[in-house]
Amino acid sequence: METKTAMIWGANGGIGRALVSQLTTAGWQILTVCRDVGPFEEDDSVIALEMTHITAEASLQQVVMEAGYEIDAVDLWVYTVGDITSAKVADMSLTGWQKIIDANLTGAFLATNRSLPLLAPKAHLMFVGAVQERLRLPGLAAYAAAKAGLEAFAEALRKELRKHPVTVVRPGAVDTSFWDKVPLKLPKDAMTPAKVADKMIEAYEAKHKGLLDLTH
Ligand SMILES: NC(=O)c1ccc[n+]([C@@H]2O[C@H](COP(=O)([O-])OP(=O)(O)OC[C@H]3O[C@@H](n4cnc5c(N)ncnc54)[C@H](OP(=O)(O)O)[C@@H]3O)[C@@H](O)[C@H]2O)c1
């Protein structure tokens, strides 16, 4: 069977690593893109590409160029970069706001924009979003706005790229170090990153399009 290729942005994160692990086991070729390539440096089963920041244009250009040398085309493209903070609007600096919008939204645009030439004709694009309408809470304005924007972006993108399935995954709480960034307790029923990765792979196999709600 033909080897499939995945490109995973934010591959060193909790969900990213679970996805890399499961796809590697399933025999996929993987391009991991992250700031900290440490976890993949010694790993011959992946092609590790380093970026400096998700909105650093030159760095993303370099990543995409290197990817183009290494592989033929990407079958599954995943954006799992994300950042969160807890700050009320009254206390939030422009820099603090921008950091969250960059990681969750602007980076999604830029990584997509630069990656289009790498995509196989029917490549599936997946963005890890959130159940954003439930996150419109004090302290989470930037995160909720960014994830709402991500859904709007992905819906318009799906209408532009008609041959490509485009999915926004909406996990509930997932047990990763993402939770260390906010003064909130991880709910007892949090999913494992492995479970999220399973659902994403199932969605790829089913050619899922649109919102993929993992909360029920
Ligand atoms: N955990 C949850 O409960 C949960 C629930 C719903 C949705 N999500 C979403 O799932 C996605 C993955 O989250 P996770 O739980 O796996 O968290 P995570 O372990 O913190 O992973 C986040 C990833 O994003 C990267 N990142 C953040 N800001 C970046 C930037 N400016 N430039 C480049 N990379 C950046 C991180 O890289 P560094 O290691 O270099 O910072 C890391 O690879 C996020 O989009 C998050 O919003 C998570």
Short mmCIF file of C-alpha atoms and ligand atoms in Angstrom, two decimals:
data_model
loop_
_atom_site.label_atom_id
_atom_site.label_comp_id
_atom_site.label_asym_id
_atom_site.label_seq_id
_atom_site.Cartn_x
_atom_site.Cartn_y
_atom_site.Cartn_z
CA MET A 1 0.00 0.00 0.00
CA GLU A 2 1.18 3.54 -0.76
CA THR A 3 2.76 5.35 2.22
CA LYS A 4 0.73 8.35 3.34
CA THR A 5 2.35 11.56 4.54
CA ALA A 6 1.21 13.82 7.37
CA MET A 7 2.45 17.29 8.24
CA ILE A 8 1.79 18.22 11.86
CA TRP A 9 2.22 21.80 13.06
CA GLY A 10 2.73 21.97 16.83
CA ALA A 11 3.86 18.34 16.81
CA ASN A 12 5.64 18.55 20.18
CA GLY A 13 2.41 19.46 22.03
CA GLY A 14 0.32 16.90 23.91
CA ILE A 15 -2.18 16.26 21.10
CA GLY A 16 0.54 16.64 18.45
CA ARG A 17 2.76 13.98 20.04
CA ALA A 18 -0.13 11.53 20.37
CA LEU A 19 -0.94 11.98 16.71
CA VAL A 20 2.70 11.53 15.67
CA SER A 21 2.94 8.38 17.74
CA GLN A 22 -0.21 6.79 16.30
CA LEU A 23 0.49 7.72 12.70
CA THR A 24 4.08 6.47 12.97
CA THR A 25 2.82 3.14 14.30
CA ALA A 26 0.39 2.99 11.38
CA GLY A 27 3.31 3.37 8.96
CA TRP A 28 2.82 6.99 7.90
CA GLN A 29 5.64 9.30 6.86
CA ILE A 30 5.53 12.30 9.21
CA LEU A 31 6.77 15.85 8.99
CA THR A 32 6.81 17.35 12.47
CA VAL A 33 6.88 21.14 12.66
CA CYS A 34 7.56 22.83 15.99
CA ARG A 35 9.72 25.30 17.86
CA ASP A 36 11.29 22.65 20.06
CA VAL A 37 12.42 19.80 17.84
CA GLY A 38 14.14 18.13 20.83
CA PRO A 39 11.58 15.32 21.14
CA PHE A 40 12.12 14.35 17.48
CA GLU A 41 15.83 14.97 16.96
CA GLU A 42 16.87 11.38 17.60
CA ASP A 43 13.74 9.91 16.01
CA ASP A 44 14.46 8.44 12.57
CA SER A 45 10.78 7.72 11.97
CA VAL A 46 9.93 11.42 11.47
CA ILE A 47 11.28 14.37 9.49
CA ALA A 48 11.72 17.11 12.09
CA LEU A 49 11.37 20.70 10.88
CA GLU A 50 12.02 23.64 13.19
CA MET A 51 10.14 26.93 13.18
CA THR A 52 10.92 29.96 15.30
CA HIS A 53 7.34 31.18 15.78
CA ILE A 54 4.10 30.38 14.05
CA THR A 55 3.78 33.89 12.58
CA ALA A 56 7.43 34.24 11.53
CA GLU A 57 7.00 34.35 7.76
CA ALA A 58 10.61 33.62 6.81
CA SER A 59 10.74 30.67 9.17
CA LEU A 60 7.53 29.18 7.76
CA GLN A 61 8.81 29.71 4.23
CA GLN A 62 11.97 27.79 5.17
CA VAL A 63 9.93 24.96 6.75
CA VAL A 64 7.78 24.59 3.65
CA MET A 65 10.82 24.67 1.36
CA GLU A 66 12.56 21.94 3.40
CA ALA A 67 9.34 19.91 3.45
CA GLY A 68 9.16 20.18 -0.34
CA TYR A 69 12.66 18.65 -0.63
CA GLU A 70 11.78 15.78 1.70
CA ILE A 71 8.38 14.57 0.51
CA ASP A 72 6.19 14.30 -2.58
CA ALA A 73 2.93 15.61 -1.15
CA VAL A 74 1.03 15.89 2.12
CA ASP A 75 -2.11 13.74 2.54
CA LEU A 76 -3.04 14.87 6.06
CA TRP A 77 -2.17 18.39 7.19
CA VAL A 78 -2.82 19.20 10.85
CA TYR A 79 -2.70 22.51 12.71
CA THR A 80 -2.52 21.77 16.42
CA VAL A 81 -0.66 24.91 17.50
CA GLY A 82 -2.51 26.78 20.23
CA ASP A 83 -1.96 28.97 23.23
CA ILE A 84 -4.15 30.14 26.10
CA THR A 85 -3.97 32.67 28.87
CA SER A 86 -6.29 33.78 31.61
CA ALA A 87 -6.51 37.59 31.65
CA LYS A 88 -9.49 39.89 31.90
CA VAL A 89 -9.82 42.42 29.08
CA ALA A 90 -9.12 45.26 31.55
CA ASP A 91 -5.76 43.71 32.40
CA MET A 92 -4.69 42.42 29.00
CA SER A 93 -1.87 44.08 27.06
CA LEU A 94 -1.89 44.24 23.27
CA THR A 95 1.10 41.88 23.32
CA GLY A 96 -0.80 39.43 25.50
CA TRP A 97 -3.82 39.56 23.19
CA GLN A 98 -1.67 39.18 20.07
CA LYS A 99 0.15 36.12 21.47
CA ILE A 100 -3.12 34.20 21.74
CA ILE A 101 -4.54 35.40 18.41
CA ASP A 102 -1.23 34.58 16.69
CA ALA A 103 -1.01 31.01 17.96
CA ASN A 104 -4.66 30.07 17.44
CA LEU A 105 -5.70 32.11 14.40
CA THR A 106 -3.08 34.12 12.50
CA GLY A 107 -0.70 31.16 12.55
CA ALA A 108 -3.44 28.92 11.17
CA PHE A 109 -3.84 31.30 8.23
CA LEU A 110 -0.11 31.64 7.60
CA ALA A 111 0.71 27.94 7.91
CA THR A 112 -2.18 27.10 5.55
CA ASN A 113 -1.24 29.81 3.07
CA ARG A 114 2.38 28.66 2.88
CA SER A 115 1.57 24.93 2.82
CA LEU A 116 -0.90 24.91 -0.09
CA PRO A 117 1.75 23.96 -2.70
CA LEU A 118 2.64 20.88 -0.63
CA LEU A 119 -0.85 19.41 -0.55
CA ALA A 120 -1.81 16.25 -2.43
CA PRO A 121 -4.86 16.83 -4.68
CA LYS A 122 -7.29 15.51 -2.04
CA ALA A 123 -5.28 16.29 1.08
CA HIS A 124 -7.29 16.64 4.29
CA LEU A 125 -6.71 19.77 6.40
CA MET A 126 -7.49 19.59 10.12
CA PHE A 127 -7.39 22.40 12.64
CA VAL A 128 -7.62 21.76 16.36
CA GLY A 129 -10.18 24.21 17.66
CA ALA A 130 -12.27 24.15 20.80
CA VAL A 131 -15.89 24.23 21.89
CA GLN A 132 -15.47 27.97 21.58
CA GLU A 133 -19.04 29.06 22.37
CA ARG A 134 -18.69 27.54 25.87
CA LEU A 135 -15.43 29.43 26.47
CA ARG A 136 -16.86 32.96 26.31
CA LEU A 137 -15.98 33.40 29.96
CA PRO A 138 -14.20 36.00 32.08
CA GLY A 139 -10.47 35.78 31.42
CA LEU A 140 -10.81 33.79 28.21
CA ALA A 141 -11.83 36.56 25.77
CA ALA A 142 -8.73 36.24 23.60
CA TYR A 143 -8.82 32.43 23.44
CA ALA A 144 -12.57 32.25 22.78
CA ALA A 145 -12.34 34.95 20.08
CA ALA A 146 -9.39 33.23 18.41
CA LYS A 147 -11.08 29.81 18.33
CA ALA A 148 -14.35 31.34 17.04
CA GLY A 149 -12.28 33.05 14.33
CA LEU A 150 -10.57 29.77 13.52
CA GLU A 151 -13.93 28.12 12.82
CA ALA A 152 -14.97 30.98 10.52
CA PHE A 153 -11.61 30.85 8.74
CA ALA A 154 -11.83 27.08 8.24
CA GLU A 155 -15.41 27.23 6.93
CA ALA A 156 -14.49 29.80 4.30
CA LEU A 157 -11.35 27.82 3.44
CA ARG A 158 -13.44 24.67 2.93
CA LYS A 159 -15.55 26.56 0.38
CA GLU A 160 -12.40 27.72 -1.40
CA LEU A 161 -10.68 24.33 -1.46
CA ARG A 162 -13.58 22.24 -2.62
CA LYS A 163 -11.55 19.12 -3.35
CA HIS A 164 -10.01 19.10 0.11
CA PRO A 165 -11.85 17.96 3.23
CA VAL A 166 -11.39 20.64 5.93
CA THR A 167 -12.18 19.73 9.54
CA VAL A 168 -12.13 21.72 12.76
CA VAL A 169 -11.76 19.34 15.69
CA ARG A 170 -13.52 20.49 18.85
CA PRO A 171 -12.20 18.56 21.82
CA GLY A 172 -13.51 19.16 25.33
CA ALA A 173 -10.85 19.11 28.04
CA VAL A 174 -7.78 17.08 27.12
CA ASP A 175 -5.16 16.00 29.63
CA THR A 176 -2.09 17.92 28.42
CA SER A 177 0.21 20.58 29.85
CA PHE A 178 -1.98 23.20 28.11
CA TRP A 179 -3.83 23.33 31.42
CA ASP A 180 -0.70 24.50 33.26
CA LYS A 181 -1.21 27.89 31.57
CA VAL A 182 -4.54 28.67 33.24
CA PRO A 183 -5.66 28.67 36.88
CA LEU A 184 -8.28 25.98 36.20
CA LYS A 185 -8.51 22.40 37.36
CA LEU A 186 -8.48 19.70 34.70
CA PRO A 187 -11.96 18.11 34.72
CA LYS A 188 -12.09 14.47 35.81
CA ASP A 189 -13.63 13.41 32.52
CA ALA A 190 -10.86 14.96 30.39
CA MET A 191 -9.97 12.97 27.29
CA THR A 192 -6.52 11.55 26.76
CA PRO A 193 -4.53 13.01 23.85
CA ALA A 194 -4.41 9.47 22.43
CA LYS A 195 -8.22 9.39 22.24
CA VAL A 196 -8.25 12.74 20.41
CA ALA A 197 -5.63 11.41 17.99
CA ASP A 198 -7.76 8.29 17.38
CA LYS A 199 -10.77 10.44 16.53
CA MET A 200 -8.70 12.58 14.17
CA ILE A 201 -7.40 9.55 12.32
CA GLU A 202 -10.95 8.17 12.08
CA ALA A 203 -12.05 11.54 10.67
CA TYR A 204 -9.30 11.36 8.06
CA GLU A 205 -10.39 7.87 7.04
CA ALA A 206 -14.04 8.98 6.84
CA LYS A 207 -13.11 12.12 4.81
CA HIS A 208 -14.93 14.16 7.45
CA LYS A 209 -15.73 17.82 6.64
CA GLY A 210 -16.79 20.66 8.95
CA LEU A 211 -16.92 20.63 12.75
CA LEU A 212 -15.94 17.47 14.61
CA ASP A 213 -17.33 17.72 18.12
CA LEU A 214 -15.61 15.33 20.53
CA THR A 215 -17.62 16.31 23.60
CA HIS A 216 -20.33 13.68 23.25
N1 LIG B 1 -5.72 20.53 26.18
C1 LIG B 1 -7.00 20.85 26.08
O1 LIG B 1 -7.81 20.69 27.02
C2 LIG B 1 -7.55 21.40 24.79
C3 LIG B 1 -8.95 21.48 24.64
C4 LIG B 1 -9.47 22.00 23.46
C5 LIG B 1 -8.62 22.40 22.45
N2 LIG B 1 -7.27 22.31 22.62
C6 LIG B 1 -6.42 22.77 21.52
O2 LIG B 1 -5.57 21.70 21.13
C7 LIG B 1 -4.39 22.25 20.53
C8 LIG B 1 -3.19 21.51 21.10
O3 LIG B 1 -3.18 21.71 22.48
P1 LIG B 1 -2.44 20.74 23.52
O4 LIG B 1 -3.44 20.42 24.57
O5 LIG B 1 -1.74 19.64 22.81
O6 LIG B 1 -1.44 21.80 24.16
P2 LIG B 1 0.15 21.91 24.18
O7 LIG B 1 0.73 20.62 24.63
O8 LIG B 1 0.43 23.14 24.96
O9 LIG B 1 0.53 22.15 22.63
C9 LIG B 1 0.46 23.40 22.02
C10 LIG B 1 1.38 23.44 20.85
O10 LIG B 1 1.31 24.75 20.26
C11 LIG B 1 2.64 25.26 20.11
N3 LIG B 1 2.66 26.71 20.13
C12 LIG B 1 2.02 27.55 20.97
N4 LIG B 1 2.29 28.84 20.63
C13 LIG B 1 3.12 28.79 19.55
C14 LIG B 1 3.73 29.77 18.74
N5 LIG B 1 3.53 31.09 18.94
N6 LIG B 1 4.52 29.37 17.72
C15 LIG B 1 4.73 28.05 17.50
N7 LIG B 1 4.16 27.07 18.22
C16 LIG B 1 3.37 27.43 19.24
C17 LIG B 1 3.38 24.65 21.28
O11 LIG B 1 4.76 24.77 21.05
P3 LIG B 1 5.81 25.09 22.25
O12 LIG B 1 5.97 23.80 22.99
O13 LIG B 1 7.02 25.54 21.54
O14 LIG B 1 5.17 26.17 23.08
C18 LIG B 1 2.85 23.22 21.22
O15 LIG B 1 3.49 22.51 20.20
C19 LIG B 1 -4.41 23.75 20.83
O16 LIG B 1 -4.83 24.43 19.67
C20 LIG B 1 -5.48 23.89 21.91
O17 LIG B 1 -6.12 25.14 21.82
C21 LIG B 1 -6.71 21.81 23.76
#
